[in-house]
mmCIF file of C-alpha atoms in Angstrom:
data_model
loop_
_atom_site.group_PDB
_atom_site.id
_atom_site.type_symbol
_atom_site.label_atom_id
_atom_site.label_comp_id
_atom_site.label_asym_id
_atom_site.label_seq_id
_atom_site.Cartn_x
_atom_site.Cartn_y
_atom_site.Cartn_z
ATOM 1 C CA UNK R 1 103.183 80.736 108.362
ATOM 2 C CA UNK R 2 100.017 78.695 108.101
ATOM 3 C CA UNK R 3 99.818 76.777 104.874
ATOM 4 C CA UNK R 4 97.610 78.592 102.435
ATOM 5 C CA UNK R 5 98.025 80.742 99.366
ATOM 6 C CA UNK R 6 96.732 84.141 98.350
ATOM 7 C CA UNK R 7 94.336 82.621 95.761
ATOM 8 C CA UNK R 8 92.966 80.183 98.356
ATOM 9 C CA UNK R 9 92.667 82.952 100.923
ATOM 10 C CA UNK R 10 90.718 85.193 98.546
ATOM 11 C CA UNK R 11 88.447 82.320 97.522
ATOM 12 C CA UNK R 12 87.727 80.968 100.990
ATOM 13 C CA UNK R 13 87.265 84.171 102.981
ATOM 14 C CA UNK R 14 84.318 86.550 103.126
ATOM 15 C CA UNK R 15 84.925 89.057 105.937
ATOM 16 C CA UNK R 16 87.716 91.631 105.841
ATOM 17 C CA UNK R 17 88.389 94.070 108.666
ATOM 18 C CA UNK R 18 90.066 97.156 107.197
ATOM 19 C CA UNK R 19 92.181 98.751 109.918
ATOM 20 C CA UNK R 20 92.723 102.405 109.133
ATOM 21 C CA UNK R 21 89.780 102.640 106.714
ATOM 22 C CA UNK R 22 89.098 106.276 105.910
ATOM 23 C CA UNK R 23 85.682 107.781 105.263
ATOM 24 C CA UNK R 24 87.349 110.012 102.665
ATOM 25 C CA UNK R 25 86.604 108.525 99.255
ATOM 26 C CA UNK R 26 89.889 109.743 97.756
ATOM 27 C CA UNK R 27 92.011 107.701 100.186
ATOM 28 C CA UNK R 28 93.535 104.362 99.098
ATOM 29 C CA UNK R 29 91.956 102.517 102.037
ATOM 30 C CA UNK R 30 88.500 103.611 100.908
ATOM 31 C CA UNK R 31 89.146 102.712 97.265
ATOM 32 C CA UNK R 32 90.416 99.225 98.160
ATOM 33 C CA UNK R 33 87.576 98.564 100.616
ATOM 34 C CA UNK R 34 84.909 99.738 98.141
ATOM 35 C CA UNK R 35 86.395 97.506 95.445
ATOM 36 C CA UNK R 36 86.455 94.455 97.734
ATOM 37 C CA UNK R 37 82.911 95.154 98.867
ATOM 38 C CA UNK R 38 81.817 95.307 95.211
ATOM 39 C CA UNK R 39 83.304 91.813 94.791
ATOM 40 C CA UNK R 40 81.146 90.367 97.553
ATOM 41 C CA UNK R 41 83.374 90.652 100.609
ATOM 42 C CA UNK R 42 81.945 92.080 103.810
ATOM 43 C CA UNK R 43 84.072 95.022 104.843
ATOM 44 C CA UNK R 44 84.393 95.874 108.526
ATOM 45 C CA UNK R 45 85.736 99.412 109.079
ATOM 46 C CA UNK R 46 88.144 99.773 112.020
ATOM 47 C CA UNK R 47 89.310 103.309 112.788
ATOM 48 C CA UNK R 48 88.998 105.120 116.138
ATOM 49 C CA UNK R 49 88.684 108.471 114.342
ATOM 50 C CA UNK R 50 85.427 107.362 112.680
ATOM 51 C CA UNK R 51 84.158 104.949 115.374
ATOM 52 C CA UNK R 52 80.376 104.916 115.574
ATOM 53 C CA UNK R 53 79.918 106.279 112.063
ATOM 54 C CA UNK R 54 78.944 104.402 108.908
ATOM 55 C CA UNK R 55 81.531 103.820 106.176
ATOM 56 C CA UNK R 56 80.560 101.885 103.042
ATOM 57 C CA UNK R 57 77.217 101.025 104.688
ATOM 58 C CA UNK R 58 78.974 99.312 107.622
ATOM 59 C CA UNK R 59 79.368 100.399 111.250
ATOM 60 C CA UNK R 60 82.908 101.578 112.016
ATOM 61 C CA UNK R 61 84.555 100.200 115.156
ATOM 62 C CA UNK R 62 87.294 101.776 117.280
ATOM 63 C CA UNK R 63 89.327 98.556 117.545
ATOM 64 C CA UNK R 64 89.592 95.147 115.981
ATOM 65 C CA UNK R 65 88.716 93.592 119.337
ATOM 66 C CA UNK R 66 85.465 95.557 119.571
ATOM 67 C CA UNK R 67 84.548 94.677 115.986
ATOM 68 C CA UNK R 68 85.204 90.969 116.545
ATOM 69 C CA UNK R 69 83.112 90.923 119.726
ATOM 70 C CA UNK R 70 80.087 92.518 118.036
ATOM 71 C CA UNK R 71 80.448 90.361 114.921
ATOM 72 C CA UNK R 72 80.694 87.168 116.985
ATOM 73 C CA UNK R 73 77.194 87.932 118.299
ATOM 74 C CA UNK R 74 76.071 87.721 114.644
ATOM 75 C CA UNK R 75 78.007 84.484 114.139
ATOM 76 C CA UNK R 76 80.549 86.278 111.924
ATOM 77 C CA UNK R 77 84.313 85.927 112.203
ATOM 78 C CA UNK R 78 87.006 88.148 110.731
ATOM 79 C CA UNK R 79 89.003 86.326 108.081
ATOM 80 C CA UNK R 80 91.485 88.960 106.914
ATOM 81 C CA UNK R 81 92.814 91.973 108.788
ATOM 82 C CA UNK R 82 93.777 94.407 106.009
ATOM 83 C CA UNK R 83 96.129 97.040 107.437
ATOM 84 C CA UNK R 84 96.420 100.634 106.265
ATOM 85 C CA UNK R 85 98.568 101.774 109.186
ATOM 86 C CA UNK R 86 102.254 102.631 109.431
ATOM 87 C CA UNK R 87 104.711 99.832 110.266
ATOM 88 C CA UNK R 88 105.148 100.994 113.862
ATOM 89 C CA UNK R 89 101.462 100.157 114.495
ATOM 90 C CA UNK R 90 101.678 96.602 113.156
ATOM 91 C CA UNK R 91 102.782 94.869 116.381
ATOM 92 C CA UNK R 92 99.643 95.987 118.252
ATOM 93 C CA UNK R 93 97.382 95.161 115.298
ATOM 94 C CA UNK R 94 98.950 91.708 114.984
ATOM 95 C CA UNK R 95 98.334 91.019 118.682
ATOM 96 C CA UNK R 96 94.669 91.936 118.241
ATOM 97 C CA UNK R 97 94.425 89.854 115.051
ATOM 98 C CA UNK R 98 95.804 86.830 116.911
ATOM 99 C CA UNK R 99 93.448 87.428 119.849
ATOM 100 C CA UNK R 100 90.354 87.622 117.614
ATOM 101 C CA UNK R 101 91.499 84.514 115.714
ATOM 102 C CA UNK R 102 91.677 86.124 112.313
ATOM 103 C CA UNK R 103 93.018 83.933 109.553
ATOM 104 C CA UNK R 104 95.379 86.454 107.953
ATOM 105 C CA UNK R 105 97.054 89.781 108.567
ATOM 106 C CA UNK R 106 97.574 91.660 105.310
ATOM 107 C CA UNK R 107 99.942 94.631 105.284
ATOM 108 C CA UNK R 108 99.254 96.870 102.311
ATOM 109 C CA UNK R 109 101.869 98.111 99.850
ATOM 110 C CA UNK R 110 104.652 99.982 101.555
ATOM 111 C CA UNK R 111 104.043 98.322 104.921
ATOM 112 C CA UNK R 112 106.931 96.049 105.858
ATOM 113 C CA UNK R 113 107.346 94.994 109.471
ATOM 114 C CA UNK R 114 109.256 91.689 109.805
ATOM 115 C CA UNK R 115 109.023 91.499 113.599
ATOM 116 C CA UNK R 116 105.225 91.845 113.547
ATOM 117 C CA UNK R 117 105.039 89.397 110.630
ATOM 118 C CA UNK R 118 107.037 86.824 112.594
ATOM 119 C CA UNK R 119 104.759 87.300 115.606
ATOM 120 C CA UNK R 120 101.695 86.842 113.382
ATOM 121 C CA UNK R 121 103.105 83.658 111.876
ATOM 122 C CA UNK R 122 103.992 82.341 115.332
ATOM 123 C CA UNK R 123 100.391 83.109 116.330
ATOM 124 C CA UNK R 124 99.109 80.986 113.434
ATOM 125 C CA UNK R 125 98.175 83.737 111.007
ATOM 126 C CA UNK R 126 98.937 83.771 107.316
ATOM 127 C CA UNK R 127 100.937 86.915 106.575
ATOM 128 C CA UNK R 128 101.071 89.067 103.456
ATOM 129 C CA UNK R 129 103.367 92.106 103.434
ATOM 130 C CA UNK R 130 103.837 94.934 100.972
ATOM 131 C CA UNK R 131 101.022 93.878 98.626
ATOM 132 C CA UNK R 132 97.723 95.527 97.750
ATOM 133 C CA UNK R 133 94.706 93.315 98.359
ATOM 134 C CA UNK R 134 92.788 94.961 95.511
ATOM 135 C CA UNK R 135 95.643 94.500 93.033
ATOM 136 C CA UNK R 136 96.083 90.854 94.045
ATOM 137 C CA UNK R 137 92.336 90.227 93.693
ATOM 138 C CA UNK R 138 92.267 91.827 90.236
ATOM 139 C CA UNK R 139 95.343 89.865 89.172
ATOM 140 C CA UNK R 140 93.767 86.571 90.198
ATOM 141 C CA UNK R 141 90.284 87.277 88.833
#
């Protein structure tokens, strides 16, 4: 694990890719993303189902790799990859997060995948598992 802390991470980062972000406002991914956006973070929607649409006033990308490529043209990097996908999808997401040089992979509450977490740490990413980014932000604010 890279040496950082959740408070430092939330203070120092500005761009959060939300993998699995739903356009449906009643879904937890949408609630968390809207909250974080209201706190000044730039939210990058990543969901192949909604690719090409606008969610929370941001273009939705089919993959993390595609999002990172477009954002790099704007001089923007992805700091946190916030995951709203089942554990069996984490290994592939972690590989993309490492490839795009994200700073952290954050697995939301209920998502525990030790093998993917170990791979992320080996790849230099800070890892958070089984915690809600919104709850942690509120707790530290």
